[in-house]
mmCIF file of C-alpha atoms in Angstrom:
data_model
loop_
_atom_site.group_PDB
_atom_site.id
_atom_site.type_symbol
_atom_site.label_atom_id
_atom_site.label_comp_id
_atom_site.label_asym_id
_atom_site.label_seq_id
_atom_site.Cartn_x
_atom_site.Cartn_y
_atom_site.Cartn_z
ATOM 1 C CA MET D 1 0.000 0.000 0.000
ATOM 2 C CA THR D 2 1.347 3.402 -0.970
ATOM 3 C CA SER D 3 2.192 5.892 1.726
ATOM 4 C CA PRO D 4 0.259 9.150 2.231
ATOM 5 C CA ALA D 5 3.498 11.050 1.591
ATOM 6 C CA SER D 6 3.929 9.351 -1.784
ATOM 7 C CA LEU D 7 0.333 10.087 -2.696
ATOM 8 C CA ASP D 8 0.868 13.773 -1.865
ATOM 9 C CA ARG D 9 4.004 13.807 -4.011
ATOM 10 C CA ALA D 10 2.116 12.129 -6.845
ATOM 11 C CA ARG D 11 -0.638 14.731 -6.795
ATOM 12 C CA GLU D 12 1.902 17.540 -6.709
ATOM 13 C CA LEU D 13 3.707 16.088 -9.740
ATOM 14 C CA LEU D 14 0.449 15.716 -11.661
ATOM 15 C CA ARG D 15 -0.341 19.371 -11.135
ATOM 16 C CA GLU D 16 2.730 20.191 -13.235
ATOM 17 C CA PHE D 17 2.849 17.154 -15.518
ATOM 18 C CA PRO D 18 -0.693 15.803 -15.793
ATOM 19 C CA VAL D 19 -1.628 12.478 -17.351
ATOM 20 C CA VAL D 20 -2.043 12.132 -21.085
ATOM 21 C CA ASP D 21 -4.330 9.106 -21.298
ATOM 22 C CA GLY D 22 -4.214 7.280 -24.611
ATOM 23 C CA HIS D 23 -7.642 5.678 -24.668
ATOM 24 C CA ASN D 24 -11.050 6.355 -23.132
ATOM 25 C CA ASP D 25 -14.307 4.939 -24.518
ATOM 26 C CA LEU D 26 -16.680 7.526 -23.045
ATOM 27 C CA PRO D 27 -18.208 8.398 -26.474
ATOM 28 C CA TRP D 28 -19.210 4.769 -27.082
ATOM 29 C CA ALA D 29 -20.586 4.469 -23.535
ATOM 30 C CA LEU D 30 -22.699 7.569 -24.179
ATOM 31 C CA ARG D 31 -24.012 5.999 -27.378
ATOM 32 C CA GLU D 32 -24.810 2.680 -25.709
ATOM 33 C CA GLN D 33 -26.314 4.066 -22.509
ATOM 34 C CA VAL D 34 -28.229 7.172 -23.565
ATOM 35 C CA ARG D 35 -27.989 7.432 -27.374
ATOM 36 C CA TYR D 36 -25.839 10.560 -27.009
ATOM 37 C CA ASP D 37 -28.313 12.350 -24.737
ATOM 38 C CA LEU D 38 -25.732 14.435 -22.879
ATOM 39 C CA ASP D 39 -28.366 15.778 -20.496
ATOM 40 C CA ALA D 40 -28.952 12.226 -19.294
ATOM 41 C CA ARG D 41 -25.212 11.769 -18.627
ATOM 42 C CA ASP D 42 -24.035 15.236 -17.656
ATOM 43 C CA ILE D 43 -20.350 14.626 -17.010
ATOM 44 C CA ALA D 44 -20.058 17.920 -15.128
ATOM 45 C CA ALA D 45 -21.680 15.942 -12.300
ATOM 46 C CA ASP D 46 -20.591 12.737 -10.581
ATOM 47 C CA GLN D 47 -21.551 9.819 -12.853
ATOM 48 C CA HIS D 48 -19.848 7.023 -10.912
ATOM 49 C CA ALA D 49 -23.022 4.939 -10.936
ATOM 50 C CA HIS D 50 -22.908 4.791 -14.736
ATOM 51 C CA LEU D 51 -19.451 5.718 -16.016
ATOM 52 C CA HIS D 52 -15.763 5.568 -15.170
ATOM 53 C CA THR D 53 -15.401 9.118 -16.454
ATOM 54 C CA ASP D 54 -16.704 12.556 -15.533
ATOM 55 C CA LEU D 55 -15.110 15.971 -15.208
ATOM 56 C CA PRO D 56 -14.768 16.033 -11.395
ATOM 57 C CA ARG D 57 -12.978 12.678 -11.421
ATOM 58 C CA LEU D 58 -10.767 13.649 -14.373
ATOM 59 C CA ARG D 59 -9.671 16.633 -12.302
ATOM 60 C CA GLU D 60 -9.175 14.473 -9.203
ATOM 61 C CA GLY D 61 -7.099 12.042 -11.242
ATOM 62 C CA GLY D 62 -4.783 14.709 -12.599
ATOM 63 C CA VAL D 63 -5.694 14.185 -16.258
ATOM 64 C CA GLY D 64 -4.404 16.938 -18.513
ATOM 65 C CA ALA D 65 -5.035 15.390 -21.917
ATOM 66 C CA GLN D 66 -7.351 12.658 -23.124
ATOM 67 C CA TYR D 67 -7.506 10.764 -26.383
ATOM 68 C CA TRP D 68 -11.223 10.096 -26.694
ATOM 69 C CA SER D 69 -11.788 6.899 -28.646
ATOM 70 C CA VAL D 70 -14.229 7.312 -31.533
ATOM 71 C CA TYR D 71 -14.669 3.546 -31.647
ATOM 72 C CA VAL D 72 -17.439 1.699 -33.443
ATOM 73 C CA ARG D 73 -18.001 -2.059 -33.591
ATOM 74 C CA SER D 74 -16.382 -3.804 -36.531
ATOM 75 C CA ASP D 75 -19.593 -5.685 -37.375
ATOM 76 C CA LEU D 76 -21.605 -2.508 -37.977
ATOM 77 C CA PRO D 77 -22.695 -2.228 -41.626
ATOM 78 C CA ASP D 78 -22.385 1.565 -41.415
ATOM 79 C CA ALA D 79 -19.020 1.981 -39.697
ATOM 80 C CA VAL D 80 -18.102 5.277 -41.374
ATOM 81 C CA PRO D 81 -21.262 7.244 -40.451
ATOM 82 C CA ALA D 82 -21.176 5.680 -36.977
ATOM 83 C CA THR D 83 -17.598 6.916 -36.591
ATOM 84 C CA LEU D 84 -18.746 10.388 -37.653
ATOM 85 C CA GLU D 85 -21.410 10.222 -34.934
ATOM 86 C CA GLN D 86 -18.692 9.421 -32.411
ATOM 87 C CA ILE D 87 -16.646 12.398 -33.606
ATOM 88 C CA ASP D 88 -19.744 14.572 -33.308
ATOM 89 C CA CYS D 89 -20.212 13.349 -29.730
ATOM 90 C CA VAL D 90 -16.704 14.540 -28.816
ATOM 91 C CA ARG D 91 -17.389 17.877 -30.491
ATOM 92 C CA GLN D 92 -20.618 18.212 -28.516
ATOM 93 C CA LEU D 93 -18.706 17.555 -25.284
ATOM 94 C CA LEU D 94 -16.191 20.247 -26.214
ATOM 95 C CA ALA D 95 -18.962 22.732 -26.937
ATOM 96 C CA ARG D 96 -20.807 21.864 -23.733
ATOM 97 C CA TYR D 97 -17.829 22.071 -21.343
ATOM 98 C CA PRO D 98 -15.493 24.768 -22.731
ATOM 99 C CA LYS D 99 -14.128 25.726 -19.307
ATOM 100 C CA ASP D 100 -12.836 22.194 -18.764
ATOM 101 C CA LEU D 101 -12.138 20.762 -22.225
ATOM 102 C CA ARG D 102 -10.083 22.235 -25.049
ATOM 103 C CA ALA D 103 -9.856 20.772 -28.542
ATOM 104 C CA ALA D 104 -6.306 19.716 -29.357
ATOM 105 C CA LEU D 105 -5.009 18.897 -32.823
ATOM 106 C CA THR D 106 -1.279 19.379 -32.241
ATOM 107 C CA ALA D 107 1.378 19.027 -29.579
ATOM 108 C CA ALA D 108 1.327 22.818 -29.249
ATOM 109 C CA ASP D 109 -2.420 22.667 -28.551
ATOM 110 C CA MET D 110 -1.755 20.177 -25.769
ATOM 111 C CA GLU D 111 0.735 22.513 -24.145
ATOM 112 C CA ALA D 112 -1.649 25.456 -24.544
ATOM 113 C CA ALA D 113 -4.414 23.499 -22.796
ATOM 114 C CA ARG D 114 -2.057 22.638 -19.941
ATOM 115 C CA ALA D 115 -1.123 26.319 -19.546
ATOM 116 C CA GLU D 116 -4.835 27.212 -19.419
ATOM 117 C CA GLY D 117 -5.672 24.497 -16.896
ATOM 118 C CA ARG D 118 -8.004 22.756 -19.346
ATOM 119 C CA ILE D 119 -8.016 19.122 -20.455
ATOM 120 C CA ALA D 120 -6.642 18.761 -23.975
ATOM 121 C CA SER D 121 -9.106 16.653 -25.943
ATOM 122 C CA LEU D 122 -7.846 14.592 -28.863
ATOM 123 C CA MET D 123 -9.502 11.780 -30.810
ATOM 124 C CA GLY D 124 -8.382 8.316 -31.850
ATOM 125 C CA ALA D 125 -10.266 5.985 -34.193
ATOM 126 C CA GLU D 126 -10.209 2.384 -32.981
ATOM 127 C CA GLY D 127 -10.077 -0.018 -35.896
ATOM 128 C CA GLY D 128 -9.246 0.291 -39.584
ATOM 129 C CA HIS D 129 -12.814 -0.697 -40.450
ATOM 130 C CA SER D 130 -13.622 2.961 -39.697
ATOM 131 C CA ILE D 131 -12.149 4.011 -43.062
ATOM 132 C CA ALA D 132 -13.912 1.304 -45.134
ATOM 133 C CA ASP D 133 -10.767 0.656 -47.234
ATOM 134 C CA SER D 134 -10.653 4.270 -48.399
ATOM 135 C CA LEU D 135 -7.606 6.514 -48.065
ATOM 136 C CA ALA D 136 -9.862 9.479 -48.775
ATOM 137 C CA THR D 137 -11.914 8.569 -45.703
ATOM 138 C CA LEU D 138 -8.692 8.296 -43.705
ATOM 139 C CA ARG D 139 -7.758 11.836 -44.743
ATOM 140 C CA ALA D 140 -11.256 13.055 -43.943
ATOM 141 C CA LEU D 141 -11.021 11.638 -40.419
ATOM 142 C CA TYR D 142 -7.725 13.448 -39.950
ATOM 143 C CA ALA D 143 -9.318 16.688 -41.188
ATOM 144 C CA LEU D 144 -12.074 16.201 -38.590
ATOM 145 C CA GLY D 145 -9.510 15.943 -35.807
ATOM 146 C CA VAL D 146 -8.664 12.239 -35.488
ATOM 147 C CA ARG D 147 -5.008 11.985 -34.497
ATOM 148 C CA TYR D 148 -4.483 8.251 -34.293
ATOM 149 C CA MET D 149 -6.023 5.160 -35.801
ATOM 150 C CA THR D 150 -5.743 1.663 -34.374
ATOM 151 C CA LEU D 151 -5.152 -0.489 -37.442
ATOM 152 C CA THR D 152 -7.598 -3.183 -36.284
ATOM 153 C CA HIS D 153 -9.958 -3.849 -33.428
ATOM 154 C CA ASN D 154 -10.787 -7.412 -32.345
ATOM 155 C CA ASP D 155 -11.408 -8.565 -35.933
ATOM 156 C CA ASN D 156 -9.128 -8.490 -38.949
ATOM 157 C CA VAL D 157 -9.585 -5.962 -41.689
ATOM 158 C CA ALA D 158 -8.794 -7.006 -45.253
ATOM 159 C CA TRP D 159 -5.371 -5.404 -45.037
ATOM 160 C CA ALA D 160 -4.247 -6.057 -41.437
ATOM 161 C CA ASP D 161 -4.388 -8.922 -38.938
ATOM 162 C CA SER D 162 -5.840 -8.503 -35.456
ATOM 163 C CA ALA D 163 -4.352 -10.032 -32.321
ATOM 164 C CA THR D 164 -7.630 -11.822 -31.595
ATOM 165 C CA ASP D 165 -8.612 -13.172 -35.009
ATOM 166 C CA GLU D 166 -7.260 -15.902 -37.280
ATOM 167 C CA PRO D 167 -4.331 -14.683 -39.415
ATOM 168 C CA SER D 168 -5.358 -13.641 -42.907
ATOM 169 C CA ALA D 169 -3.123 -10.935 -44.353
ATOM 170 C CA GLY D 170 0.018 -12.279 -42.694
ATOM 171 C CA GLY D 171 0.503 -8.962 -40.891
ATOM 172 C CA LEU D 172 0.031 -6.007 -43.233
ATOM 173 C CA SER D 173 -0.897 -6.415 -46.894
ATOM 174 C CA ALA D 174 0.508 -4.129 -49.570
ATOM 175 C CA PHE D 175 -2.502 -1.864 -49.106
ATOM 176 C CA GLY D 176 -2.032 -2.011 -45.334
ATOM 177 C CA ARG D 177 1.470 -0.636 -45.762
ATOM 178 C CA GLU D 178 -0.002 2.097 -47.961
ATOM 179 C CA VAL D 179 -2.415 2.963 -45.136
ATOM 180 C CA VAL D 180 0.544 3.359 -42.784
ATOM 181 C CA ARG D 181 2.384 5.562 -45.287
ATOM 182 C CA GLU D 182 -0.709 7.721 -45.766
ATOM 183 C CA MET D 183 -1.046 8.108 -41.993
ATOM 184 C CA ASN D 184 2.587 9.241 -41.887
ATOM 185 C CA ARG D 185 1.852 11.725 -44.672
ATOM 186 C CA GLU D 186 -1.104 13.188 -42.769
ATOM 187 C CA GLY D 187 0.494 13.203 -39.316
ATOM 188 C CA MET D 188 -1.908 10.607 -37.904
ATOM 189 C CA LEU D 189 -0.297 8.293 -35.358
ATOM 190 C CA VAL D 190 -0.245 4.582 -36.219
ATOM 191 C CA ASP D 191 -1.753 2.786 -33.213
ATOM 192 C CA LEU D 192 -0.726 -0.867 -32.812
ATOM 193 C CA SER D 193 -2.934 -1.854 -29.900
ATOM 194 C CA HIS D 194 -5.230 -4.740 -30.893
ATOM 195 C CA VAL D 195 -3.081 -5.848 -33.833
ATOM 196 C CA ALA D 196 -1.247 -9.155 -34.256
ATOM 197 C CA ALA D 197 2.472 -9.231 -33.502
ATOM 198 C CA THR D 198 3.105 -9.746 -37.238
ATOM 199 C CA THR D 199 1.176 -6.549 -37.947
ATOM 200 C CA MET D 200 3.166 -4.697 -35.277
ATOM 201 C CA ARG D 201 6.438 -5.727 -36.917
ATOM 202 C CA ASP D 202 5.252 -4.885 -40.440
ATOM 203 C CA ALA D 203 4.043 -1.467 -39.288
ATOM 204 C CA LEU D 204 7.383 -0.747 -37.607
ATOM 205 C CA ASP D 205 9.142 -1.779 -40.809
ATOM 206 C CA THR D 206 6.942 0.626 -42.804
ATOM 207 C CA SER D 207 6.377 3.689 -40.645
ATOM 208 C CA VAL D 208 8.812 6.583 -40.803
ATOM 209 C CA ALA D 209 6.995 8.268 -37.894
ATOM 210 C CA PRO D 210 6.731 7.133 -34.273
ATOM 211 C CA VAL D 211 4.010 4.570 -33.603
ATOM 212 C CA ILE D 212 1.983 4.202 -30.437
ATOM 213 C CA PHE D 213 0.217 1.496 -28.499
ATOM 214 C CA SER D 214 -2.697 3.477 -27.077
ATOM 215 C CA HIS D 215 -3.716 0.817 -24.541
ATOM 216 C CA SER D 216 -1.530 -2.285 -24.318
ATOM 217 C CA SER D 217 0.700 -3.903 -21.704
ATOM 218 C CA ALA D 218 3.640 -6.332 -21.657
ATOM 219 C CA ARG D 219 3.213 -9.880 -22.969
ATOM 220 C CA ALA D 220 6.220 -11.105 -20.969
ATOM 221 C CA VAL D 221 4.384 -10.158 -17.756
ATOM 222 C CA CYS D 222 0.926 -11.346 -18.845
ATOM 223 C CA ASP D 223 0.668 -13.714 -21.776
ATOM 224 C CA HIS D 224 -2.281 -12.309 -23.677
ATOM 225 C CA PRO D 225 -2.253 -11.619 -27.456
ATOM 226 C CA ARG D 226 -3.420 -8.033 -26.827
ATOM 227 C CA ASN D 227 -0.089 -7.319 -25.155
ATOM 228 C CA ILE D 228 3.260 -6.346 -26.678
ATOM 229 C CA PRO D 229 6.084 -8.889 -27.136
ATOM 230 C CA ASP D 230 9.516 -7.857 -25.917
ATOM 231 C CA ASP D 231 11.058 -7.884 -29.396
ATOM 232 C CA VAL D 232 8.524 -5.213 -30.412
ATOM 233 C CA LEU D 233 9.101 -3.158 -27.269
ATOM 234 C CA GLU D 234 12.825 -3.281 -28.039
ATOM 235 C CA ARG D 235 12.197 -1.524 -31.359
ATOM 236 C CA LEU D 236 10.481 1.530 -29.873
ATOM 237 C CA PRO D 237 13.682 3.482 -29.108
ATOM 238 C CA VAL D 238 14.746 3.365 -32.770
ATOM 239 C CA ASN D 239 11.229 4.172 -33.985
ATOM 240 C CA GLY D 240 10.713 6.887 -31.362
ATOM 241 C CA GLY D 241 7.257 5.634 -30.429
ATOM 242 C CA MET D 242 5.610 4.744 -27.156
ATOM 243 C CA ALA D 243 3.613 2.016 -25.410
ATOM 244 C CA MET D 244 0.779 3.209 -23.157
ATOM 245 C CA VAL D 245 0.111 0.653 -20.430
ATOM 246 C CA THR D 246 -3.514 -0.401 -20.023
ATOM 247 C CA PHE D 247 -5.381 -1.342 -16.850
ATOM 248 C CA VAL D 248 -7.808 -4.027 -18.102
ATOM 249 C CA PRO D 249 -7.448 -6.913 -15.598
ATOM 250 C CA LYS D 250 -7.610 -9.679 -18.204
ATOM 251 C CA PHE D 251 -4.702 -8.014 -20.054
ATOM 252 C CA VAL D 252 -2.483 -7.361 -17.021
ATOM 253 C CA LEU D 253 -3.037 -10.254 -14.588
ATOM 254 C CA GLN D 254 -2.234 -13.788 -15.710
ATOM 255 C CA ALA D 255 -4.717 -15.266 -13.242
ATOM 256 C CA ALA D 256 -7.431 -13.135 -14.848
ATOM 257 C CA VAL D 257 -6.428 -14.362 -18.325
ATOM 258 C CA ASP D 258 -6.719 -17.961 -17.145
ATOM 259 C CA TRP D 259 -9.996 -17.276 -15.320
ATOM 260 C CA THR D 260 -11.511 -15.663 -18.420
ATOM 261 C CA ALA D 261 -10.528 -18.639 -20.574
ATOM 262 C CA ALA D 262 -12.144 -21.015 -18.076
ATOM 263 C CA ALA D 263 -15.305 -18.902 -17.884
ATOM 264 C CA ASP D 264 -15.557 -18.782 -21.684
ATOM 265 C CA ASP D 265 -15.113 -22.551 -21.904
ATOM 266 C CA ASN D 266 -17.837 -22.989 -19.301
ATOM 267 C CA MET D 267 -20.234 -20.921 -21.409
ATOM 268 C CA ARG D 268 -19.440 -22.850 -24.589
ATOM 269 C CA THR D 269 -19.864 -26.264 -22.955
ATOM 270 C CA ARG D 270 -23.332 -25.154 -21.891
ATOM 271 C CA GLY D 271 -24.291 -24.078 -25.392
ATOM 272 C CA PHE D 272 -23.741 -20.305 -25.120
ATOM 273 C CA HIS D 273 -21.439 -17.946 -26.965
ATOM 274 C CA HIS D 274 -18.919 -16.569 -24.489
ATOM 275 C CA LEU D 275 -20.156 -13.007 -25.166
ATOM 276 C CA ASP D 276 -23.858 -13.899 -24.765
ATOM 277 C CA THR D 277 -25.540 -11.484 -22.310
ATOM 278 C CA THR D 278 -29.058 -12.908 -22.364
ATOM 279 C CA ALA D 279 -30.631 -13.586 -18.987
ATOM 280 C CA GLU D 280 -30.171 -17.340 -19.316
ATOM 281 C CA ALA D 281 -26.512 -16.986 -20.326
ATOM 282 C CA MET D 282 -25.763 -14.541 -17.513
ATOM 283 C CA LYS D 283 -27.298 -16.980 -15.029
ATOM 284 C CA VAL D 284 -24.760 -19.575 -16.156
ATOM 285 C CA HIS D 285 -21.933 -17.038 -15.930
ATOM 286 C CA ARG D 286 -22.909 -15.852 -12.436
ATOM 287 C CA ALA D 287 -23.032 -19.440 -11.190
ATOM 288 C CA PHE D 288 -19.501 -19.975 -12.493
ATOM 289 C CA GLU D 289 -18.282 -16.783 -10.817
ATOM 290 C CA GLU D 290 -19.857 -17.747 -7.490
ATOM 291 C CA ASN D 291 -17.904 -20.994 -7.501
ATOM 292 C CA ASN D 292 -14.761 -19.470 -9.007
ATOM 293 C CA PRO D 293 -14.200 -15.913 -7.700
ATOM 294 C CA ARG D 294 -12.840 -13.517 -10.279
ATOM 295 C CA PRO D 295 -9.116 -12.668 -9.720
ATOM 296 C CA VAL D 296 -8.509 -9.027 -8.820
ATOM 297 C CA ALA D 297 -5.772 -6.885 -10.331
ATOM 298 C CA THR D 298 -4.249 -4.029 -8.333
ATOM 299 C CA VAL D 299 -2.177 -0.902 -8.831
ATOM 300 C CA SER D 300 0.874 -3.061 -8.181
ATOM 301 C CA THR D 301 -0.132 -5.358 -11.061
ATOM 302 C CA VAL D 302 -0.047 -2.429 -13.503
ATOM 303 C CA ALA D 303 3.201 -1.106 -12.028
ATOM 304 C CA ASP D 304 4.817 -4.500 -12.671
ATOM 305 C CA HIS D 305 4.110 -4.016 -16.375
ATOM 306 C CA LEU D 306 5.580 -0.541 -16.365
ATOM 307 C CA ASP D 307 8.715 -1.738 -14.576
ATOM 308 C CA HIS D 308 9.207 -4.402 -17.235
ATOM 309 C CA MET D 309 8.381 -2.101 -20.156
ATOM 310 C CA ARG D 310 10.824 0.476 -18.799
ATOM 311 C CA GLU D 311 13.571 -2.144 -18.623
ATOM 312 C CA VAL D 312 12.980 -3.272 -22.216
ATOM 313 C CA ALA D 313 11.981 -0.086 -24.062
ATOM 314 C CA GLY D 314 13.232 2.697 -21.767
ATOM 315 C CA VAL D 315 11.324 5.358 -19.891
ATOM 316 C CA ASP D 316 11.277 7.674 -22.919
ATOM 317 C CA HIS D 317 8.850 5.307 -24.646
ATOM 318 C CA LEU D 318 6.135 4.729 -22.054
ATOM 319 C CA GLY D 319 2.726 6.227 -21.349
ATOM 320 C CA ILE D 320 -0.696 5.437 -19.896
ATOM 321 C CA GLY D 321 -3.892 4.290 -21.654
ATOM 322 C CA GLY D 322 -6.430 3.177 -19.088
ATOM 323 C CA ASP D 323 -9.271 2.034 -21.413
ATOM 324 C CA TYR D 324 -11.852 3.475 -19.024
ATOM 325 C CA ASP D 325 -15.491 3.052 -20.044
ATOM 326 C CA GLY D 326 -14.283 0.355 -22.423
ATOM 327 C CA THR D 327 -13.977 -2.403 -19.813
ATOM 328 C CA ALA D 328 -16.374 -3.830 -17.258
ATOM 329 C CA PHE D 329 -13.690 -4.410 -14.624
ATOM 330 C CA THR D 330 -10.807 -2.304 -13.360
ATOM 331 C CA PRO D 331 -7.998 -2.900 -10.847
ATOM 332 C CA GLU D 332 -8.243 -2.056 -7.170
ATOM 333 C CA GLY D 333 -6.962 1.492 -6.736
ATOM 334 C CA LEU D 334 -7.668 2.290 -10.395
ATOM 335 C CA ARG D 335 -11.433 1.965 -10.304
ATOM 336 C CA ASP D 336 -11.991 5.033 -12.523
ATOM 337 C CA VAL D 337 -10.223 8.107 -13.908
ATOM 338 C CA SER D 338 -9.638 9.487 -10.419
ATOM 339 C CA GLY D 339 -7.126 6.715 -9.684
ATOM 340 C CA TYR D 340 -4.016 7.834 -11.579
ATOM 341 C CA PRO D 341 -2.341 9.361 -8.477
ATOM 342 C CA ASN D 342 -2.357 5.894 -6.894
ATOM 343 C CA LEU D 343 -0.309 4.518 -9.783
ATOM 344 C CA ILE D 344 2.145 7.411 -9.698
ATOM 345 C CA ALA D 345 2.521 7.006 -5.927
ATOM 346 C CA GLU D 346 3.236 3.278 -6.384
ATOM 347 C CA LEU D 347 5.938 4.096 -8.921
ATOM 348 C CA LEU D 348 7.446 6.704 -6.597
ATOM 349 C CA ASP D 349 7.639 4.038 -3.901
ATOM 350 C CA ARG D 350 9.428 1.802 -6.428
ATOM 351 C CA GLY D 351 12.090 4.437 -7.013
ATOM 352 C CA TRP D 352 10.881 6.124 -10.177
ATOM 353 C CA SER D 353 12.208 9.677 -10.282
ATOM 354 C CA ARG D 354 10.220 12.836 -10.850
ATOM 355 C CA THR D 355 11.975 13.188 -14.215
ATOM 356 C CA ASP D 356 10.944 9.672 -15.225
ATOM 357 C CA LEU D 357 7.343 10.188 -14.157
ATOM 358 C CA ALA D 358 7.044 13.499 -16.001
ATOM 359 C CA LYS D 359 7.970 11.604 -19.171
ATOM 360 C CA LEU D 360 5.463 8.839 -18.429
ATOM 361 C CA THR D 361 2.538 11.135 -17.708
ATOM 362 C CA TRP D 362 2.995 14.044 -20.101
ATOM 363 C CA GLN D 363 6.217 14.596 -21.990
ATOM 364 C CA ASN D 364 6.474 11.403 -24.037
ATOM 365 C CA ALA D 365 2.974 11.703 -25.490
ATOM 366 C CA VAL D 366 3.473 15.338 -26.434
ATOM 367 C CA ARG D 367 6.833 14.551 -28.026
ATOM 368 C CA VAL D 368 5.449 11.670 -30.077
ATOM 369 C CA LEU D 369 2.560 13.688 -31.518
ATOM 370 C CA GLY D 370 4.930 16.529 -32.332
ATOM 371 C CA ALA D 371 7.302 14.118 -34.064
ATOM 372 C CA ALA D 372 4.446 12.779 -36.209
ATOM 373 C CA GLU D 373 3.670 16.362 -37.230
ATOM 374 C CA ASP D 374 7.317 16.905 -38.173
ATOM 375 C CA VAL D 375 7.383 13.735 -40.287
ATOM 376 C CA ALA D 376 4.196 14.778 -42.082
ATOM 377 C CA ARG D 377 5.715 18.133 -43.007
ATOM 378 C CA ASP D 378 8.857 16.440 -44.317
ATOM 379 C CA VAL D 379 6.935 13.806 -46.291
ATOM 380 C CA LYS D 380 4.671 16.370 -47.923
ATOM 381 C CA ALA D 381 7.636 18.573 -48.775
ATOM 382 C CA SER D 382 9.546 15.718 -50.402
ATOM 383 C CA ARG D 383 6.729 13.734 -52.023
ATOM 384 C CA GLY D 384 3.923 16.217 -52.491
ATOM 385 C CA PRO D 385 0.234 15.501 -51.872
ATOM 386 C CA SER D 386 -1.189 12.006 -52.139
ATOM 387 C CA ASN D 387 -3.250 11.180 -55.197
ATOM 388 C CA ALA D 388 -4.446 7.806 -53.857
ATOM 389 C CA THR D 389 -8.144 7.594 -53.056
ATOM 390 C CA LEU D 390 -9.610 4.098 -53.256
ATOM 391 C CA ALA D 391 -8.190 0.930 -51.816
ATOM 392 C CA SER D 392 -6.451 -1.645 -53.926
ATOM 393 C CA LEU D 393 -6.819 -4.778 -51.853
ATOM 394 C CA ASP D 394 -4.852 -6.982 -54.220
ATOM 395 C CA GLY D 395 -1.594 -8.232 -52.778
#
């Protein structure tokens, strides 16, 4: 348990170097819960009964910048307009809470928001299905403010393999590499969370700009395909990118990975899909959980990942991506967006310096976005504008 003195030091540090969080699914939660009725989920008030995220708890947690995920499910037949609705939701939040939230498109905007005491608000699209195999759509998303795109979500796209689907493209296809190059040209960060390790390696071979993992942890600490292998972490210093540790228990705690696999098997043996949420299916799941208590991750669990990732990739290449409002369960001490000081206090107790923690919380993320902007300027100056519009999915 962290000491009160460490917690005070953590809060003091976060006042100067607040958290840049790489991934928060509040827009999707607002769609699912209230169909974007922002009066019904006024985040200026405490929404702990419904959400992991609201403005008072963002302030309590020392958050200075948030990448809002404009995620849509990969099985939606209308992924592009649904993504536009998600973008509109973020814009509505910005218009509704201008004293707290500031739109940020650049690293300079992030610093300006910090100077003003507002939360820099950026957007990240989660899954290449959001561009429907169209480079023109990719550019349009960038023009609307999207500053990273996760190449896949849980399912493959035609041009990139997901970590949690059967291999198809063998990593990135020829068009997938063109997507990465176009993202470099625009200044949109290539996000490798959710992708297969083969896709990670292909993207690192292709990208001339820093890549990010917006919400992934270390596979050597917890063997889950959503996590990052050490050989990929080792490449981040050369690439200049960063890995933003996530808090999802089944990605950070091996016992939770094993428990989830057993629970899923239990559902299947009883004739249910493991994601079935019907009343009858949930009855089966609750009975399993009563007999097999769910393992609980803690702040220390997440800190173990950061210690390992620091050893392999270096402190200049780490960040935080909690995945709040995108997961049903969170670790003890990190129950919602107010919990970041507990993690920083744990790291202080483990000997992390103020300089190291300033990089983790703020400086690395700002540097990486700024570097992507620099690459985009150089690419456009040397190659000119792109004339590619439609996908060529051959090869």
